Every structure is written in C-alpha cells, then in structure tokens.
MMTF fields as JSON, N, C-alpha, C and O atoms, coordinates in Angstrom:
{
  "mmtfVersion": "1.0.0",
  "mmtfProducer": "UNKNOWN",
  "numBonds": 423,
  "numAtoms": 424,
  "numGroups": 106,
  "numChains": 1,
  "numModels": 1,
  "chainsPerModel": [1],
  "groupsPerChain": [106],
  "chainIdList": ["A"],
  "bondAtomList": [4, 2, 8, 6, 12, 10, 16, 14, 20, 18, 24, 22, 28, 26, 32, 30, 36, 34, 40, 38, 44, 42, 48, 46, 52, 50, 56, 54, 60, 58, 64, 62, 68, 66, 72, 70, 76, 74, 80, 78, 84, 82, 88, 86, 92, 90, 96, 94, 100, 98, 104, 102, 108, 106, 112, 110, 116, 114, 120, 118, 124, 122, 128, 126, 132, 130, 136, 134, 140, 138, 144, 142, 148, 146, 152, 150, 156, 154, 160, 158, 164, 162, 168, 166, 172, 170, 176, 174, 180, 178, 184, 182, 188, 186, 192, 190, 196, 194, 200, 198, 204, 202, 208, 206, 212, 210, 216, 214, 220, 218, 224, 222, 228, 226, 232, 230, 236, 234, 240, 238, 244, 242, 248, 246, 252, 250, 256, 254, 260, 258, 264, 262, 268, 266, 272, 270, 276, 274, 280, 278, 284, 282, 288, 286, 292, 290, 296, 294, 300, 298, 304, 302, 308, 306, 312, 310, 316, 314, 320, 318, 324, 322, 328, 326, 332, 330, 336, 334, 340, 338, 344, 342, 348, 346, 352, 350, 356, 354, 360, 358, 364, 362, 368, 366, 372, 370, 376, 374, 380, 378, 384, 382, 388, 386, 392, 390, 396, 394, 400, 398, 404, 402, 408, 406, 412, 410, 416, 414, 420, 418],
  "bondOrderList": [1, 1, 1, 1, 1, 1, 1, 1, 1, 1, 1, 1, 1, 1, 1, 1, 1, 1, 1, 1, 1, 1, 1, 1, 1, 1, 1, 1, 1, 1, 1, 1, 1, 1, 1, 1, 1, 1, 1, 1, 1, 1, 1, 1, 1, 1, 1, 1, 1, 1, 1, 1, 1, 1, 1, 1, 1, 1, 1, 1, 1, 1, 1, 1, 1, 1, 1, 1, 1, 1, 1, 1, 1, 1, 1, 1, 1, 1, 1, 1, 1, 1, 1, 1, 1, 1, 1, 1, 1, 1, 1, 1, 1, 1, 1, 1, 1, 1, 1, 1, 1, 1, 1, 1, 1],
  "groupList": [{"groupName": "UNK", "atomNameList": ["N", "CA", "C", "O"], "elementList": ["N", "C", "C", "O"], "formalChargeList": [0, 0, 0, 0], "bondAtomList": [1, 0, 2, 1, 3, 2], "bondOrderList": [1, 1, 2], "singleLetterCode": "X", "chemCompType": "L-PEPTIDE LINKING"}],
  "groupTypeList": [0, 0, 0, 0, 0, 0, 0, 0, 0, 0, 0, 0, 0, 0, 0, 0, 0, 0, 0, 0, 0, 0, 0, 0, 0, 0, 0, 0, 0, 0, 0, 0, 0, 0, 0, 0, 0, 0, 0, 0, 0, 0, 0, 0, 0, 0, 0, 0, 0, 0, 0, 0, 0, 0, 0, 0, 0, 0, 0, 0, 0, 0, 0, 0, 0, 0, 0, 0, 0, 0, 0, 0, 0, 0, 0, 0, 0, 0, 0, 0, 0, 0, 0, 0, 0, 0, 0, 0, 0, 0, 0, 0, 0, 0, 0, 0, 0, 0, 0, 0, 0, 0, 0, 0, 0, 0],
  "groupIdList": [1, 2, 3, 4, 5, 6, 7, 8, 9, 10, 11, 12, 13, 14, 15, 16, 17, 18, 19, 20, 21, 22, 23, 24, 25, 26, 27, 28, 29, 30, 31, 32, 33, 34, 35, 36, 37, 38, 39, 40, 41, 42, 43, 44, 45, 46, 47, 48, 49, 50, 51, 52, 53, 54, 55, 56, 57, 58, 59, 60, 61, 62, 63, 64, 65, 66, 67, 68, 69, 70, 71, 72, 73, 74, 75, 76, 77, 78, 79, 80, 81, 82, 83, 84, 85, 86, 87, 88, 89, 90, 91, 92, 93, 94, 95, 96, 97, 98, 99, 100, 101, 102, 103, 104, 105, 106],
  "secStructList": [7, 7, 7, 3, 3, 3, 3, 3, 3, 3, 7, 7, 1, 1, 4, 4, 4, 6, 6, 2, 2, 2, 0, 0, 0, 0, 0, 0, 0, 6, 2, 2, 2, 2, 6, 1, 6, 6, 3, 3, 3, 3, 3, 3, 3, 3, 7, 1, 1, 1, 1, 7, 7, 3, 3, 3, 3, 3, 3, 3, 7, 7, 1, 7, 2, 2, 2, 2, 6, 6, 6, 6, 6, 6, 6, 6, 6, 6, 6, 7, 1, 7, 7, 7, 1, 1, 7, 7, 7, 1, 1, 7, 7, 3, 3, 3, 3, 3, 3, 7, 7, 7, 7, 7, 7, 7],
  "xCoordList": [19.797, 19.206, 18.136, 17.24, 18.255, 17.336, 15.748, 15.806, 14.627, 13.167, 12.699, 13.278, 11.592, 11.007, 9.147, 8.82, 8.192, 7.222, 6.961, 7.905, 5.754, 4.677, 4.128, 4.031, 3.176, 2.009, 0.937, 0.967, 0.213, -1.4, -2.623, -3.382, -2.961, -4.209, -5.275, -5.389, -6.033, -7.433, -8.848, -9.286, -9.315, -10.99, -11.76, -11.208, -12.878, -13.65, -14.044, -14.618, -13.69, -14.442, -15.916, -16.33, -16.751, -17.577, -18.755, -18.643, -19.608, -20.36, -20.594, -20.403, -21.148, -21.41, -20.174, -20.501, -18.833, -17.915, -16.943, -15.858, -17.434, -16.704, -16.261, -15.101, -17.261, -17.006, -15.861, -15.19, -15.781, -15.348, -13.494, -12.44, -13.93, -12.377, -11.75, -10.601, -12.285, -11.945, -11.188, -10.065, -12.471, -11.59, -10.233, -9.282, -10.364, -9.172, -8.208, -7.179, -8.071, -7.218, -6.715, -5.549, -7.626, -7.231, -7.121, -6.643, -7.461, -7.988, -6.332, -5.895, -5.989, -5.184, -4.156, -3.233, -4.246, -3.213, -1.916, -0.777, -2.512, -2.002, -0.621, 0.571, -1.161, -0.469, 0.682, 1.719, 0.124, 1.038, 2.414, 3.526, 1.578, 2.445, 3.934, 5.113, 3.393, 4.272, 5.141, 6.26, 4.613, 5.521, 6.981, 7.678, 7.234, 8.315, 9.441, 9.122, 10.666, 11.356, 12.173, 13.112, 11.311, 12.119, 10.822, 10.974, 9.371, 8.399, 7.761, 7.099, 8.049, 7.901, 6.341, 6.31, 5.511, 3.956, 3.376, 3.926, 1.973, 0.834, -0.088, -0.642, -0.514, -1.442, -2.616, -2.298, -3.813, -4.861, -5.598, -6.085, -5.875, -7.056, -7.821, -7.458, -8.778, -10.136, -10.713, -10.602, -11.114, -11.758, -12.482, -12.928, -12.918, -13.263, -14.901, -15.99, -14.805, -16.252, -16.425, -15.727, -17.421, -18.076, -17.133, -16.435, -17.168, -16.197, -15.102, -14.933, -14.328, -12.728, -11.804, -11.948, -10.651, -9.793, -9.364, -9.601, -8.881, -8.797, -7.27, -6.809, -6.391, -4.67, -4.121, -4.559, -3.199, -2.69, -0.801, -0.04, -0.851, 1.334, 1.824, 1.659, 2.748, 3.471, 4.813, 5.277, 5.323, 6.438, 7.928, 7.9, 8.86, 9.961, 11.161, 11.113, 12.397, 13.145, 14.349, 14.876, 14.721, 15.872, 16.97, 16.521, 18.197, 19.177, 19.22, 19.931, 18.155, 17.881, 16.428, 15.876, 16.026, 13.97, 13.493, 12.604, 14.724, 14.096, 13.994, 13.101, 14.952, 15.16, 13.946, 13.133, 13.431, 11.964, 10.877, 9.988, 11.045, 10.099, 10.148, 9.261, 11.582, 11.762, 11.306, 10.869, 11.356, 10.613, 9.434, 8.934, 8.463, 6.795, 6.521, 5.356, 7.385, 7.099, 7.163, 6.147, 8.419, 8.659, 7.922, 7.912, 7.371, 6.313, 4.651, 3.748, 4.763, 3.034, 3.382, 2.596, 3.96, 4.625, 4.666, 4.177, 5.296, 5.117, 3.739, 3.34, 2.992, 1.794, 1.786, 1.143, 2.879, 2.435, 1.646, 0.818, 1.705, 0.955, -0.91, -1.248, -1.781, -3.303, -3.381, -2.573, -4.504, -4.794, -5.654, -6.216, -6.077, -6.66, -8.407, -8.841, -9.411, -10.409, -11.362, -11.652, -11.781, -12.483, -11.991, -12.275, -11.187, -10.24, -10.641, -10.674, -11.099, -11.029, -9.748, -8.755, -9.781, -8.559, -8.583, -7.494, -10.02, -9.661, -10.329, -11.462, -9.773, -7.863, -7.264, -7.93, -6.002, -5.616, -5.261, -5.167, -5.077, -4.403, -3.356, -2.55, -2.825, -1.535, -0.903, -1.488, 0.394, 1.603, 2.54, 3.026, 3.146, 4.316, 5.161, 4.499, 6.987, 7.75, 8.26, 8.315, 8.534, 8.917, 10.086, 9.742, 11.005, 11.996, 11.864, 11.083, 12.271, 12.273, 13.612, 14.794, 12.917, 13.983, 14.242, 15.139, 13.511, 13.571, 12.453, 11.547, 12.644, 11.755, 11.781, 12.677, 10.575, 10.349, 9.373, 8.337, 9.45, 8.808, 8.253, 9.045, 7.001, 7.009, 7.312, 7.31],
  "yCoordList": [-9.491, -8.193, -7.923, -8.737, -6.719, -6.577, -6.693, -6.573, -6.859, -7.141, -6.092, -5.77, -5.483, -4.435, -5.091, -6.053, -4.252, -4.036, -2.937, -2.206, -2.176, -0.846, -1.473, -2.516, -1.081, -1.344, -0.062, 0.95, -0.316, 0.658, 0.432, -0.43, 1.222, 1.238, 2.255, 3.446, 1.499, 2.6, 2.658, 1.839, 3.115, 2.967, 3.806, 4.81, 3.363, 3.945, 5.445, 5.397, 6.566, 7.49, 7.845, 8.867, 6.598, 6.43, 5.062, 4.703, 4.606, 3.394, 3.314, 2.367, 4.804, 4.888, 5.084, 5.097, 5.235, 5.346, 3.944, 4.011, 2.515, 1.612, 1.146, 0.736, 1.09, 0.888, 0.685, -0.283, 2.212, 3.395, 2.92, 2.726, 2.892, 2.913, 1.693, 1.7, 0.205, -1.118, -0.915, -1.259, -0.131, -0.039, 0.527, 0.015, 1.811, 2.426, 1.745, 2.416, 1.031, 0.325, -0.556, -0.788, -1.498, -2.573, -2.523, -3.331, -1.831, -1.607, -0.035, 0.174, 0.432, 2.099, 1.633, 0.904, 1.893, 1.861, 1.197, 1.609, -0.005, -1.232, -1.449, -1.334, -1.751, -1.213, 0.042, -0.009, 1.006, 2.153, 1.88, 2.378, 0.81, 0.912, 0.063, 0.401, -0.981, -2.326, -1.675, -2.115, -0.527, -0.038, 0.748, 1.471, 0.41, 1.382, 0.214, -0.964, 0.631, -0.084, -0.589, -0.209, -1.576, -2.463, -3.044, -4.134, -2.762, -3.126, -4.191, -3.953, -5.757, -6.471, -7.624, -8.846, -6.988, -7.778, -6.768, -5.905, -6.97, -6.515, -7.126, -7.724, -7.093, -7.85, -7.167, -6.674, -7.33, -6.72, -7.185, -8.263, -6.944, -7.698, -7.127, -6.047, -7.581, -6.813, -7.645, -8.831, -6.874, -7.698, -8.56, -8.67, -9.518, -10.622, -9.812, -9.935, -9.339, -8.91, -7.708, -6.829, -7.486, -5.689, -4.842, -4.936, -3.931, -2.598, -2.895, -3.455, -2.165, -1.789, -1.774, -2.528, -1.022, -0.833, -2.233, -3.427, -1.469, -2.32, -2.09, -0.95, -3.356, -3.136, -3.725, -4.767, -2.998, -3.684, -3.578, -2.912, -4.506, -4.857, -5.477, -6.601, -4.084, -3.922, -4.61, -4.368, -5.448, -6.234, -5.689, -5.474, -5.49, -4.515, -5.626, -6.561, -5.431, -6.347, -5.234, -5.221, -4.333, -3.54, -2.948, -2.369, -3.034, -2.311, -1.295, -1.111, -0.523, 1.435, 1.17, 1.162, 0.923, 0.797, 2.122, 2.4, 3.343, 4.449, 5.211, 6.028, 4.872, 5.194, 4.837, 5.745, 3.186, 3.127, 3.96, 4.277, 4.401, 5.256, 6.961, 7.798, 7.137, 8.407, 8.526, 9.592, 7.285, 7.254, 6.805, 6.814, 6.356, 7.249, 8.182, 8.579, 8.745, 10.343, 10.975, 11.561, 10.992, 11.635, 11.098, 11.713, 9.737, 9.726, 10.382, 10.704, 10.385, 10.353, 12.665, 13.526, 12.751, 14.71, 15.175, 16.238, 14.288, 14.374, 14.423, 15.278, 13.75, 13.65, 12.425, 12.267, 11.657, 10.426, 9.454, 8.94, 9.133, 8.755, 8.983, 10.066, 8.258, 8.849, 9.382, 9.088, 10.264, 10.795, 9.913, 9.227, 9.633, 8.442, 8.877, 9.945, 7.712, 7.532, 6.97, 5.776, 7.8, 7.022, 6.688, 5.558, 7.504, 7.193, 8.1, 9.315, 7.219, 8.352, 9.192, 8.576, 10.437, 11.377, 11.497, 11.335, 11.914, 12.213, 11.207, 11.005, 10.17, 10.608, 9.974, 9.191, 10.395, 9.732, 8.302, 7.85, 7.63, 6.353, 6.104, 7.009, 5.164, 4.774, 4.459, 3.874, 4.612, 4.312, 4.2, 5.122, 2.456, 2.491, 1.981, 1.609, 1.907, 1.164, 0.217, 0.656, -1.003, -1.715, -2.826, -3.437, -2.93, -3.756, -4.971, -5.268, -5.738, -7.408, -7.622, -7.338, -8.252, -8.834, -10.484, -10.948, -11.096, -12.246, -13.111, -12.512, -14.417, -15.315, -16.718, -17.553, -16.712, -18.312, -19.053, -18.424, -20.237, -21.109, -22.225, -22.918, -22.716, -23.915, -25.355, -26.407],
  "zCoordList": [0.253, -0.027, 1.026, 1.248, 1.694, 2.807, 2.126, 0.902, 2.543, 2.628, 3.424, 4.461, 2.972, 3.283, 3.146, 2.452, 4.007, 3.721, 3.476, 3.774, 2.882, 3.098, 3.306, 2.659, 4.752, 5.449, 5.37, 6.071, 4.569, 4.486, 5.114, 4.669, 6.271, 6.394, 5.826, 6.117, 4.942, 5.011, 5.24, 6.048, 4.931, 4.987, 3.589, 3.138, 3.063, 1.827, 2.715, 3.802, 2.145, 2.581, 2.889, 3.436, 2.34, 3.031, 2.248, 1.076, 3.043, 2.119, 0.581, -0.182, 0.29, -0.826, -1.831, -3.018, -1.556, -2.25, -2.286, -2.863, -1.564, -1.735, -2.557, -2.618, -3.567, -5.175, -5.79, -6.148, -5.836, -6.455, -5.843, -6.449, -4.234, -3.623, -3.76, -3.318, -4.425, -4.256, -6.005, -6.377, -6.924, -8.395, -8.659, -9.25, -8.035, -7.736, -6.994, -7.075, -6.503, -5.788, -6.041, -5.72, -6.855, -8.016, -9.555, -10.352, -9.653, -11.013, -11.2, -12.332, -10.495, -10.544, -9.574, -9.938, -8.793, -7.722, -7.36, -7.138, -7.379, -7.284, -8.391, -8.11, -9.538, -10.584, -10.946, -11.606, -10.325, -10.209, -8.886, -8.713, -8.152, -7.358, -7.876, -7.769, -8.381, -9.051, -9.964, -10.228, -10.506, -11.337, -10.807, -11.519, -9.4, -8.844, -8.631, -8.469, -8.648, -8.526, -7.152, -6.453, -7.208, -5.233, -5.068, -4.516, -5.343, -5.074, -5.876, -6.886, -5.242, -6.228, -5.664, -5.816, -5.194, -4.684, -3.998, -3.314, -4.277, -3.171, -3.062, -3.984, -1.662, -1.562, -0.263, 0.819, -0.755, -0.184, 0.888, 0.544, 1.856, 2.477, 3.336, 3.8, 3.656, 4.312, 6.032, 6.342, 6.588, 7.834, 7.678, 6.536, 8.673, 8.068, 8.893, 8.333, 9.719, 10.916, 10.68, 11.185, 9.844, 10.196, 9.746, 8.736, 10.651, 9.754, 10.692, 11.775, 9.643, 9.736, 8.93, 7.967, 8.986, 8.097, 6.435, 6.251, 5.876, 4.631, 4.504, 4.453, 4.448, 4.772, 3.357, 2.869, 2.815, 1.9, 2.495, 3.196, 1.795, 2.063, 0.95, 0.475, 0.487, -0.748, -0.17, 0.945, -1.051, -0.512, -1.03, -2.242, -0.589, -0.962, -0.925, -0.126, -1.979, -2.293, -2.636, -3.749, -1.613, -2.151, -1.117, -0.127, -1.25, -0.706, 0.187, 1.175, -0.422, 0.707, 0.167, -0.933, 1.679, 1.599, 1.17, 0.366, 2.288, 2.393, 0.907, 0.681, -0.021, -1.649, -1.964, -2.14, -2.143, -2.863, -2.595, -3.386, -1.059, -0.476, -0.889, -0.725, -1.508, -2.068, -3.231, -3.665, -3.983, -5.454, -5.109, -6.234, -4.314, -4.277, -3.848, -3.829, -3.428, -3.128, -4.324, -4.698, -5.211, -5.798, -7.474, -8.541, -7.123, -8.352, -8.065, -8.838, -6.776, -6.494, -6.417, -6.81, -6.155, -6.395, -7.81, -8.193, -8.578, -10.295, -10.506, -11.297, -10.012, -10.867, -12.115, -13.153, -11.394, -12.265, -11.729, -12.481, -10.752, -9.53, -9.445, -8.966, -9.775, -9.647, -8.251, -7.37, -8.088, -7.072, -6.625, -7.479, -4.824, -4.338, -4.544, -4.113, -5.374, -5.129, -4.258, -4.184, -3.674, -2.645, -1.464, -1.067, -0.646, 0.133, 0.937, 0.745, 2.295, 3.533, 4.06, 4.448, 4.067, 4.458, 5.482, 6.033, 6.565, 7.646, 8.268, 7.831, 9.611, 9.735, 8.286, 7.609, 7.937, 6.456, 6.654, 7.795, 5.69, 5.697, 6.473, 6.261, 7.466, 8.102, 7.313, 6.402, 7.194, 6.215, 6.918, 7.573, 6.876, 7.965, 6.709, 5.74, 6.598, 5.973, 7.542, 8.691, 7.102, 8.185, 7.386, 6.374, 7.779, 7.786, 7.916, 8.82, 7.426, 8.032, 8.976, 8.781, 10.093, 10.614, 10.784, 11.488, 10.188, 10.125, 9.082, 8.502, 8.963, 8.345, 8.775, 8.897, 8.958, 9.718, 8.901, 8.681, 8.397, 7.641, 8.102, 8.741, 7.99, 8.665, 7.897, 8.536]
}
C-alpha cells in the first residue's frame, strides 16, 4: 500500500498567541486530523535554536494520497474541521503531500 506524508509548516501568529496555537494543535487539530481516513500518525516538532517554523508530519497509509487529501478539503469546507487558532496566515502555512519512495532501516 503506497505511504504518504503531509508535511506542515507553521509559525504562532505571533508570541503572545503561542499558547493558544500549541492547544489548538494538540489539544483540536491533531485529533481532527486522525479522524480522516488514510491518516494513521502525527507527529510534531519544533526547532531546537530560536525561532522558526513548527513542522508537523501526518503519516498516510492509502491507495490514492490525493483522495485523503480530498477528504480534508472537503472536511475542513464542511465546517467540520476547527478553524486554525493561533496560526500565522501571512505567509500561510506550507502544505506539501509527498509520496514515499523508499525505506531504509538501520
């Protein structure tokens, strides 16, 4: 079965809203996301130096990546989907889907 990532970059819209954007993200998001079907992990992480982006990678386990990607569109368009807290817009978040092409283990 092909392997997929979502790759997210973002940033807190600003210091005083980090909070706010780490709850939403763990606490909302995250969750909403798990709830789609092909999307079976996420996982978060942060810079280790000073500022910069905050990346999460939703791990994908399905047949047509681009389908799972049609059902967050078409959940986050419903309005089932929360709207993002604390989330810098401009510039918006990077959102790549990326394919696996391999796996190497040590």
């Amino acid at each position: 079965m092909p392997k997929g990532i979502l790759y997210v970059e973002s940033r807190p819209s600003s210091p005083a809203d980090i909070a706010e954007y780490h709850r939403w993200y763990t606490g909302t998001h995250i969750g909403e996301m798990l709830e789609i079907d092909g999307i079976v992990s996420a996982r978060r992480l942060e810079p280790l130096a000073g500022d910069g982006s905050f990346i999460v990678l939703y791990e994908i386990e399905a047949d047509d990546l681009e389908a799972v990607q049609a059902r967050m569109g078409a959940r986050a368009r419903s309005g089932e989907m929360s709207k993002p807290i604390g989330v810098q817009s401009d510039p918006p978040p990077t959102v790549r889907l990326l394919r696996e092409l391999s796996t190497h283990t040590r």
